[in-house]
mmCIF file of C-alpha atoms and ligand atoms in Angstrom:
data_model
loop_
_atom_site.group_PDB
_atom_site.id
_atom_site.type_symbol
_atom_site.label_atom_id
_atom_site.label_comp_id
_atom_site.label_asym_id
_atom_site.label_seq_id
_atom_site.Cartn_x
_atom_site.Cartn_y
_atom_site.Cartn_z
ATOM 1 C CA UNK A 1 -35.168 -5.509 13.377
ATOM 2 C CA UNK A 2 -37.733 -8.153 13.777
ATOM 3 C CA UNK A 3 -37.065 -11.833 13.091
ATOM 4 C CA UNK A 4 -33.410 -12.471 12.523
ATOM 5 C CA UNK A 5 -32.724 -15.763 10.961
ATOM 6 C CA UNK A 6 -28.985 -17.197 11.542
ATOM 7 C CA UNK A 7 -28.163 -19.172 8.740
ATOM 8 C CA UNK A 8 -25.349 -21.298 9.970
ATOM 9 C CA UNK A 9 -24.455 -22.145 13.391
ATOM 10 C CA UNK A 10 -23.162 -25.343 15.393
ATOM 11 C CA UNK A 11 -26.349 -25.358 17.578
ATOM 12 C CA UNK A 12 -24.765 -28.651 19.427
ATOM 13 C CA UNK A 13 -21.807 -26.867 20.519
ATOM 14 C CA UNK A 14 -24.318 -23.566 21.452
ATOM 15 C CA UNK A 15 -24.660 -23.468 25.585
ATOM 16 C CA UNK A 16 -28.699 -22.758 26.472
ATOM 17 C CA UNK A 17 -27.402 -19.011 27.275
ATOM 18 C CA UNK A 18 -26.297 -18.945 23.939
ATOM 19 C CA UNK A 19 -29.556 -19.487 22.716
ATOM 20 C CA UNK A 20 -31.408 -16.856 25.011
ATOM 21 C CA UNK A 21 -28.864 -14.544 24.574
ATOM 22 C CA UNK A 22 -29.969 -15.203 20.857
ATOM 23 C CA UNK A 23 -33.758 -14.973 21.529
ATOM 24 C CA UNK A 24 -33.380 -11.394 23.538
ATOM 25 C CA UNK A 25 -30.845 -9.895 20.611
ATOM 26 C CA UNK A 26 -34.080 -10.808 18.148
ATOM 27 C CA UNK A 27 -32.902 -13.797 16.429
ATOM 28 C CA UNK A 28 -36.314 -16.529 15.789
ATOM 29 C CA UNK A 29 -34.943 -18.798 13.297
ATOM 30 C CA UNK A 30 -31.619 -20.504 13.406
ATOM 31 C CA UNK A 31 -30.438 -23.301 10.519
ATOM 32 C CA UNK A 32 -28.635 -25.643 12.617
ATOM 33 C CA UNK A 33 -25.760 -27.364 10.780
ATOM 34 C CA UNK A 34 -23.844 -30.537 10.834
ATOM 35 C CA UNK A 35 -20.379 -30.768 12.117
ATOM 36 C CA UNK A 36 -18.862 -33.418 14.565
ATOM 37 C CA UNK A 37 -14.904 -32.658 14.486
ATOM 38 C CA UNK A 38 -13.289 -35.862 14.072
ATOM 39 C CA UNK A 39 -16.245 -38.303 13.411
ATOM 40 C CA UNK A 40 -14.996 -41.401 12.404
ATOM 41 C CA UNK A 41 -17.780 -43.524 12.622
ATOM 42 C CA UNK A 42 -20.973 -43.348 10.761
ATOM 43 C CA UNK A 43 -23.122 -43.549 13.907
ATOM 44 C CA UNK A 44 -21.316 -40.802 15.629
ATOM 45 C CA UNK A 45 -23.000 -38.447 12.706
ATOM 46 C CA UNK A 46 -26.194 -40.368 13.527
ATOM 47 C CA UNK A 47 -26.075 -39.473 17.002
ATOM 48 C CA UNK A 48 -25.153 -36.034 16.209
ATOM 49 C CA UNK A 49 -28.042 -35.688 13.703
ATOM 50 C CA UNK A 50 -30.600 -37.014 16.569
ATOM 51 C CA UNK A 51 -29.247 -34.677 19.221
ATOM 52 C CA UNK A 52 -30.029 -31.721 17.121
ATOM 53 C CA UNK A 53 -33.100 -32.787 16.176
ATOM 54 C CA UNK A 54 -34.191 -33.315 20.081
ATOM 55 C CA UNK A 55 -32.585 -31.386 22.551
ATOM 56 C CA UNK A 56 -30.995 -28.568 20.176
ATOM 57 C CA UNK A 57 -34.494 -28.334 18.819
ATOM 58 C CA UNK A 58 -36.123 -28.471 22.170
ATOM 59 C CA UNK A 59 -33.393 -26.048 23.925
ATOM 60 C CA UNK A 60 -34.321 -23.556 21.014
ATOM 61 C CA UNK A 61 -38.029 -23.897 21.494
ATOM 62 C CA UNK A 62 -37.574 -23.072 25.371
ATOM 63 C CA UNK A 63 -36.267 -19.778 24.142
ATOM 64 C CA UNK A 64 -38.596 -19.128 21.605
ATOM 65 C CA UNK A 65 -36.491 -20.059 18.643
ATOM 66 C CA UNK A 66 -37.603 -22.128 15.553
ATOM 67 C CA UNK A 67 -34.296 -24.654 15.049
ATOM 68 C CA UNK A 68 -34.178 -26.022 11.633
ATOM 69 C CA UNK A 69 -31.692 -28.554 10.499
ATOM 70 C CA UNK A 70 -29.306 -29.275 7.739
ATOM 71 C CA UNK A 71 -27.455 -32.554 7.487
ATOM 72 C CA UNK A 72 -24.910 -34.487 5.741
ATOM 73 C CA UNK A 73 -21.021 -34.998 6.525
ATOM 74 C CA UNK A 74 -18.537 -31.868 7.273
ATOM 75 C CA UNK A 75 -15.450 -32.418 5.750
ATOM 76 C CA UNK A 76 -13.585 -32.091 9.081
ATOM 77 C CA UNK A 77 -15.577 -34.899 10.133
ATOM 78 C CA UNK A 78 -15.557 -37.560 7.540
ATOM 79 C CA UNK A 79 -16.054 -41.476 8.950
ATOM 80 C CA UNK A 80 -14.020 -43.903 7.400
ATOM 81 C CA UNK A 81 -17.614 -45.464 6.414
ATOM 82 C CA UNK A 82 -19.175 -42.339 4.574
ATOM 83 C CA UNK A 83 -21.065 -43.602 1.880
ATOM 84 C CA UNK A 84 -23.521 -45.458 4.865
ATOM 85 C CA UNK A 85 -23.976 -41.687 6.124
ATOM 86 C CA UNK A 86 -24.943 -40.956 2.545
ATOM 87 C CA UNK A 87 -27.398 -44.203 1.872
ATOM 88 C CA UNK A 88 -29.182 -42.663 4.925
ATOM 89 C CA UNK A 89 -29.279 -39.230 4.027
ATOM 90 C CA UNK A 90 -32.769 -39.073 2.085
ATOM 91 C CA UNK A 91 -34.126 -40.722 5.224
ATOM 92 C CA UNK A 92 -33.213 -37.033 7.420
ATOM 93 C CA UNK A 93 -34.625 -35.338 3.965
ATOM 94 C CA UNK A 94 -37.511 -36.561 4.562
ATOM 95 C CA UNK A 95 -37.985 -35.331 8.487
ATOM 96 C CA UNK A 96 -40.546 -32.040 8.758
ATOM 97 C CA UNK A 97 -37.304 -29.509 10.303
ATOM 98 C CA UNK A 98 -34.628 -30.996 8.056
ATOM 99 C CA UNK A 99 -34.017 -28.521 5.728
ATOM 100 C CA UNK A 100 -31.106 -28.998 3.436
ATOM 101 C CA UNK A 101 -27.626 -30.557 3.538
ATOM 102 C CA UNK A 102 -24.615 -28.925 5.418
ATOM 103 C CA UNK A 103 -22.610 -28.516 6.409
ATOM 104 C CA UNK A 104 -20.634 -29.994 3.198
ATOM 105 C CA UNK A 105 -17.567 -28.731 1.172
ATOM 106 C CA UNK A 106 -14.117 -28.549 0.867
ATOM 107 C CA UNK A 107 -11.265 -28.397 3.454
ATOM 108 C CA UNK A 108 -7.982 -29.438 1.827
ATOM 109 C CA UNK A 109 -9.741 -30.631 -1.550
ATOM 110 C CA UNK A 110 -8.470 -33.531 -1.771
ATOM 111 C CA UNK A 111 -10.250 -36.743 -4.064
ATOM 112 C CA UNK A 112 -11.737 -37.930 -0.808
ATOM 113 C CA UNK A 113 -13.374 -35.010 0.132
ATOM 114 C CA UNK A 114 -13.960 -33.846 -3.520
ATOM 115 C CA UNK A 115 -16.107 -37.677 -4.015
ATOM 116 C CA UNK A 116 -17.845 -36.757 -0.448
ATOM 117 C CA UNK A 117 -18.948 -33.487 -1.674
ATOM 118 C CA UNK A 118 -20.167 -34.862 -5.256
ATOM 119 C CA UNK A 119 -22.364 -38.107 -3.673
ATOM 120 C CA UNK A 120 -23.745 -35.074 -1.278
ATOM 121 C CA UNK A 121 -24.556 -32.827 -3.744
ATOM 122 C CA UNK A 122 -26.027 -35.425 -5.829
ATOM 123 C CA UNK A 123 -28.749 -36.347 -3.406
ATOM 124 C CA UNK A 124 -29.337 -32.117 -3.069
ATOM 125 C CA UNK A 125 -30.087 -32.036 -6.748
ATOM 126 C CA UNK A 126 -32.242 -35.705 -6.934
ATOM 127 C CA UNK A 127 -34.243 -33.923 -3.875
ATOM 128 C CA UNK A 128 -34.252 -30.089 -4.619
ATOM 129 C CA UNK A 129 -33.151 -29.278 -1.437
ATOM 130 C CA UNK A 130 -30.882 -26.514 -0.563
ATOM 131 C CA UNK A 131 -26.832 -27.037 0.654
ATOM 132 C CA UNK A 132 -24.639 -25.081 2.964
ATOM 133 C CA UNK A 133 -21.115 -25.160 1.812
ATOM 134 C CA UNK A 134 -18.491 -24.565 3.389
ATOM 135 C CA UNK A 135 -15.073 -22.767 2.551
ATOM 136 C CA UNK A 136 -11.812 -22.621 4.031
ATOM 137 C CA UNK A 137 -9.374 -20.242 5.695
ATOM 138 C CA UNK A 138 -6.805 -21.081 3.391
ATOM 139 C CA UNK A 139 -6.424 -21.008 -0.713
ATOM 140 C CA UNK A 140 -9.973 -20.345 -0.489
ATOM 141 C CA UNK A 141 -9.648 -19.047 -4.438
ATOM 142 C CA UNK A 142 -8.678 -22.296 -5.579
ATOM 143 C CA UNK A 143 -11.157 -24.443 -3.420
ATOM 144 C CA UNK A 144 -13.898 -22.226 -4.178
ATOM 145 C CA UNK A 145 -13.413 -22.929 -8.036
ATOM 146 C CA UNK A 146 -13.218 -26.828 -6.957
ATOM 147 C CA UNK A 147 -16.189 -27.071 -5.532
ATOM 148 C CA UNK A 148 -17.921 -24.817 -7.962
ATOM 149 C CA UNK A 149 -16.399 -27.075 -10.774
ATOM 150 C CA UNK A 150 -18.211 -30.337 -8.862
ATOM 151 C CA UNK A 151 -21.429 -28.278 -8.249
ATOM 152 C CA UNK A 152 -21.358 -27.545 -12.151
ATOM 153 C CA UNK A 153 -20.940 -31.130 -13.231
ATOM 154 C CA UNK A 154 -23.539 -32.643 -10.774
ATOM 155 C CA UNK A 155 -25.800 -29.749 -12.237
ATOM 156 C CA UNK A 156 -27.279 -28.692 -9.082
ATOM 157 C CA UNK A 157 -29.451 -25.619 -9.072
ATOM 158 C CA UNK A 158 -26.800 -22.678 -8.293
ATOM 159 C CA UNK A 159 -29.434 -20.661 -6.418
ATOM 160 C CA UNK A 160 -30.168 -23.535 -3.953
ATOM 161 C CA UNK A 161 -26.237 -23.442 -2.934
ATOM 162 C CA UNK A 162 -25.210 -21.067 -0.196
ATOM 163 C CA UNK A 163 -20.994 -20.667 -0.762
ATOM 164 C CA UNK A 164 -20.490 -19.634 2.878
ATOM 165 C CA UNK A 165 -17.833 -17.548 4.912
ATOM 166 C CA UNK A 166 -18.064 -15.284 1.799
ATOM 167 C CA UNK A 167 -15.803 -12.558 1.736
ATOM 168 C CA UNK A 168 -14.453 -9.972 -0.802
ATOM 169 C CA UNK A 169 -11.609 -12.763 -2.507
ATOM 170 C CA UNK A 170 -14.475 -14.950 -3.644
ATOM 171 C CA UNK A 171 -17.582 -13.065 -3.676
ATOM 172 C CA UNK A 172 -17.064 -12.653 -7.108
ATOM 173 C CA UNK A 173 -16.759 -16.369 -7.942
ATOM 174 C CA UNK A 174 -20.197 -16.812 -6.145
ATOM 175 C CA UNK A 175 -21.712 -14.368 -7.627
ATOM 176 C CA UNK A 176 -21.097 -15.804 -11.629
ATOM 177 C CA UNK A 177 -22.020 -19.014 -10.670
ATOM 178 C CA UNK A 178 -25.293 -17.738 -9.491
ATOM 179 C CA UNK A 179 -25.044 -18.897 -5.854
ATOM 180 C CA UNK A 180 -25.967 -17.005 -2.663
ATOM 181 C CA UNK A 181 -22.834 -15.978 -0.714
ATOM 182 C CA UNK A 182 -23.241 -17.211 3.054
ATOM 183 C CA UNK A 183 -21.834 -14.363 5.098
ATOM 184 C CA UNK A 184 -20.233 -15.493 8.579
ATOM 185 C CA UNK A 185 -19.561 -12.998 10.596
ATOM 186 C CA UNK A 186 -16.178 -13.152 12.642
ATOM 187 C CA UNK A 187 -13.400 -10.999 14.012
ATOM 188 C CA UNK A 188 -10.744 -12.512 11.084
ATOM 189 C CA UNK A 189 -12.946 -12.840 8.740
ATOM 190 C CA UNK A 190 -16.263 -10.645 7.586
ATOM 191 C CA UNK A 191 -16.821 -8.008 10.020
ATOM 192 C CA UNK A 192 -19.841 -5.810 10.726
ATOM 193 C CA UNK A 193 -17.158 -2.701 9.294
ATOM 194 C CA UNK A 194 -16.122 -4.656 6.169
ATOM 195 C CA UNK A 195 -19.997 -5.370 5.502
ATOM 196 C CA UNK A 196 -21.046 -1.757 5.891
ATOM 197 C CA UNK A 197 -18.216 -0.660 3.070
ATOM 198 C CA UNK A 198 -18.930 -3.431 0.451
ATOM 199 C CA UNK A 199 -22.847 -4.074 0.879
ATOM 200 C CA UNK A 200 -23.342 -3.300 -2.747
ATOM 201 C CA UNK A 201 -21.430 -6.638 -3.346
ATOM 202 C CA UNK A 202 -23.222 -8.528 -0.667
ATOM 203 C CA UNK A 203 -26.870 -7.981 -1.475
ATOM 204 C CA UNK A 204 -28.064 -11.915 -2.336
ATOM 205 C CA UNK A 205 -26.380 -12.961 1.258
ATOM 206 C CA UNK A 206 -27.349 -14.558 4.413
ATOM 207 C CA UNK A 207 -26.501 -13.134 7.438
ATOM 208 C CA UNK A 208 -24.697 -16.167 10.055
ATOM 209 C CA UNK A 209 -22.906 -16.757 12.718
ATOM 210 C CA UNK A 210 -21.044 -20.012 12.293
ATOM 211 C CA UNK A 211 -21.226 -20.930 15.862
ATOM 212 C CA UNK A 212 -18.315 -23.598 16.735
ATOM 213 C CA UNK A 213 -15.636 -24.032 19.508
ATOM 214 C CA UNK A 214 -13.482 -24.013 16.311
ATOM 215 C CA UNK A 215 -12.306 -21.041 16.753
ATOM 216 C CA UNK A 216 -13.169 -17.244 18.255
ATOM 217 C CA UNK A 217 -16.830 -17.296 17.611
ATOM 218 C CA UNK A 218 -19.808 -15.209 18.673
ATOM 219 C CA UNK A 219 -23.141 -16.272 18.604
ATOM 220 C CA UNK A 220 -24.579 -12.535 18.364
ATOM 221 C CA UNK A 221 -22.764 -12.165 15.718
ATOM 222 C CA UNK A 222 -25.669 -11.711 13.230
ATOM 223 C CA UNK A 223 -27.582 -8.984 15.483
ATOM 224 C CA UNK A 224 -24.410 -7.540 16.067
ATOM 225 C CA UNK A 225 -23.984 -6.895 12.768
ATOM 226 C CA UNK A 226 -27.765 -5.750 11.789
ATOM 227 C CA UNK A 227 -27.450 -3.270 14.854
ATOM 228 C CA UNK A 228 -24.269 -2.097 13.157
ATOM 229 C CA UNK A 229 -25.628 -1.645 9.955
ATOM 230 C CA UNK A 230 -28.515 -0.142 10.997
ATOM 231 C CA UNK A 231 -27.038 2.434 13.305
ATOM 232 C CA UNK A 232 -24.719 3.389 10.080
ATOM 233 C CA UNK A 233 -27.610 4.329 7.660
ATOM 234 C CA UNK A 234 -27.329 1.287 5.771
ATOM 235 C CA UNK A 235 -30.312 0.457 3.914
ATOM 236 C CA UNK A 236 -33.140 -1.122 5.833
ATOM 237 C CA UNK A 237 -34.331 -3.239 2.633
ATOM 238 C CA UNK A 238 -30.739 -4.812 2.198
ATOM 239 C CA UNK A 239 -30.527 -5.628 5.833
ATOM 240 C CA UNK A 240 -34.157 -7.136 6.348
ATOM 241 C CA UNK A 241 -32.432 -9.403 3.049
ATOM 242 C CA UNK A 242 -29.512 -10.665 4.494
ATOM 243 C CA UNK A 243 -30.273 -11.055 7.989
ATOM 244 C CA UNK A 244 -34.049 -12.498 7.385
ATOM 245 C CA UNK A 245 -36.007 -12.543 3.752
ATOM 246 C CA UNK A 246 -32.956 -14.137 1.872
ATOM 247 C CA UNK A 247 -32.718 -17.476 4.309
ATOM 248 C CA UNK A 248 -36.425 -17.979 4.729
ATOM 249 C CA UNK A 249 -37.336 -17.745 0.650
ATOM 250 C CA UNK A 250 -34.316 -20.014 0.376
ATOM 251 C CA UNK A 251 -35.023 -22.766 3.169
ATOM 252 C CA UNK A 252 -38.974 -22.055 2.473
ATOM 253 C CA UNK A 253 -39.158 -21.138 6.379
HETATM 254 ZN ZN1 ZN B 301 -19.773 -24.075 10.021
#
């Protein structure tokens, strides 16, 4: 299909292949988020932030991709001095391809990262501008309803919060809180098959690769998946949704 948007990759950690590998499978738009594993300082996120915003963007560019950032602090990368990453967050906001906040969330849930989230999500709401969060590999249930429960007392817009690495455990969650379920797609996770057999409950999703050295990762994971779904007769109007219309109304891109 034409114009694949990848809602959620690591666009630091993507090699240039990556991206033209990328550009040839079909994929024009990519959200680049932030994540810098270990940050301790607030000037490493700084840093990270400006790198994206040059050479990611300009790497992307060369291969015909539109990059568009989110910001803010990952919460397996929280300095010790967070709340000067979040005095200068309006400041990114406020930059023509900064698009949002993210990548933000819940790891282990503790207060720390539970105050982190809320001062993020804060600044989302006081600037209407969408958030990628992110969720866990482990008691994903109970972290989910966490961070819902913050998102609910900051009273940010549900339908400007992408819940991401969806899957069929808290799809359901997302779904009655009104959010849009971000759908990674990964060999232990979401899979092209698993997509295909529940995309009745996946309809309101975005289509994304989560590219990291994290773990096992693929950056074709999104065409991958469209290719899959169309060669199985899925419908063409769900998968135009979640691989393209869904992230542009949302990001306004
Ligand atoms: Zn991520």
């Amino acid at each position: 299909m034409e114009g694949i948007v990848d809602s959620h990759t690591h666009v630091s950690l993507l090699p240039f292949e990556g991206l033209e590998s990328m550009a040839l499978a079909g994929v024009r738009k990519i959200i680049g988020c932030s994540m810098f594993f270990g940050a301790t300082y607030a000037e490493t996120l700084f840093d990270h932030f400006h790198q994206m915003l040059t050479l990611s963007t300009s790497n992307a560019a060369k291969n015909g991709i539109k990059l568009f950032v989110t910001v803010g602090i990952h919460p397996m990368g929280t300095p010790e001095n967070w709340p000067r990453v979040i005095d200068a967050l309006p400041s990114y906001l406020n930059m023509s391809d900064v698009v949002g906040l993210g990548e933000i969330g819940l790891h282990e849930g503790n207060k720390r990262e539970q105050d982190v989230l809320r001062e993020q999500l804060k600044i989302a709401k006081e600037y209407g501008v969408p958030v990628i969060i992110h969720t866990p590999p482990q008691h994903r249930v109970e972290i989910t309803e966490k961070t819902i429960e913050i998102a609910a007392t900051v009273g940010i817009e549900p339908g400007k919060m992408i819940i991401d690495h969806a899957n069929l455990d808290i799809i359901n969650l997302i779904e009655d809180f009104g959010a849009i379920p971000g759908l990674t797609i990964r060999p232990e996770g979401l899979t092209p098959h698993l997509l295909l057999n529940h995309l009745e409950r996946f309809p309101r999703g975005v289509l994304n690769s989560d590219y990291s050295n994290l773990k096992p990762n693929d950056p074709l994971g999104v065409p991958r998946a469209v290719r899959y779904l169309e060669l199985n007769g899925a419908p063409p109007e769900i998968i135009a949704r979640i691989a393209r219309y869904n992230a542009e109304e949302l990001f306004g891109i």
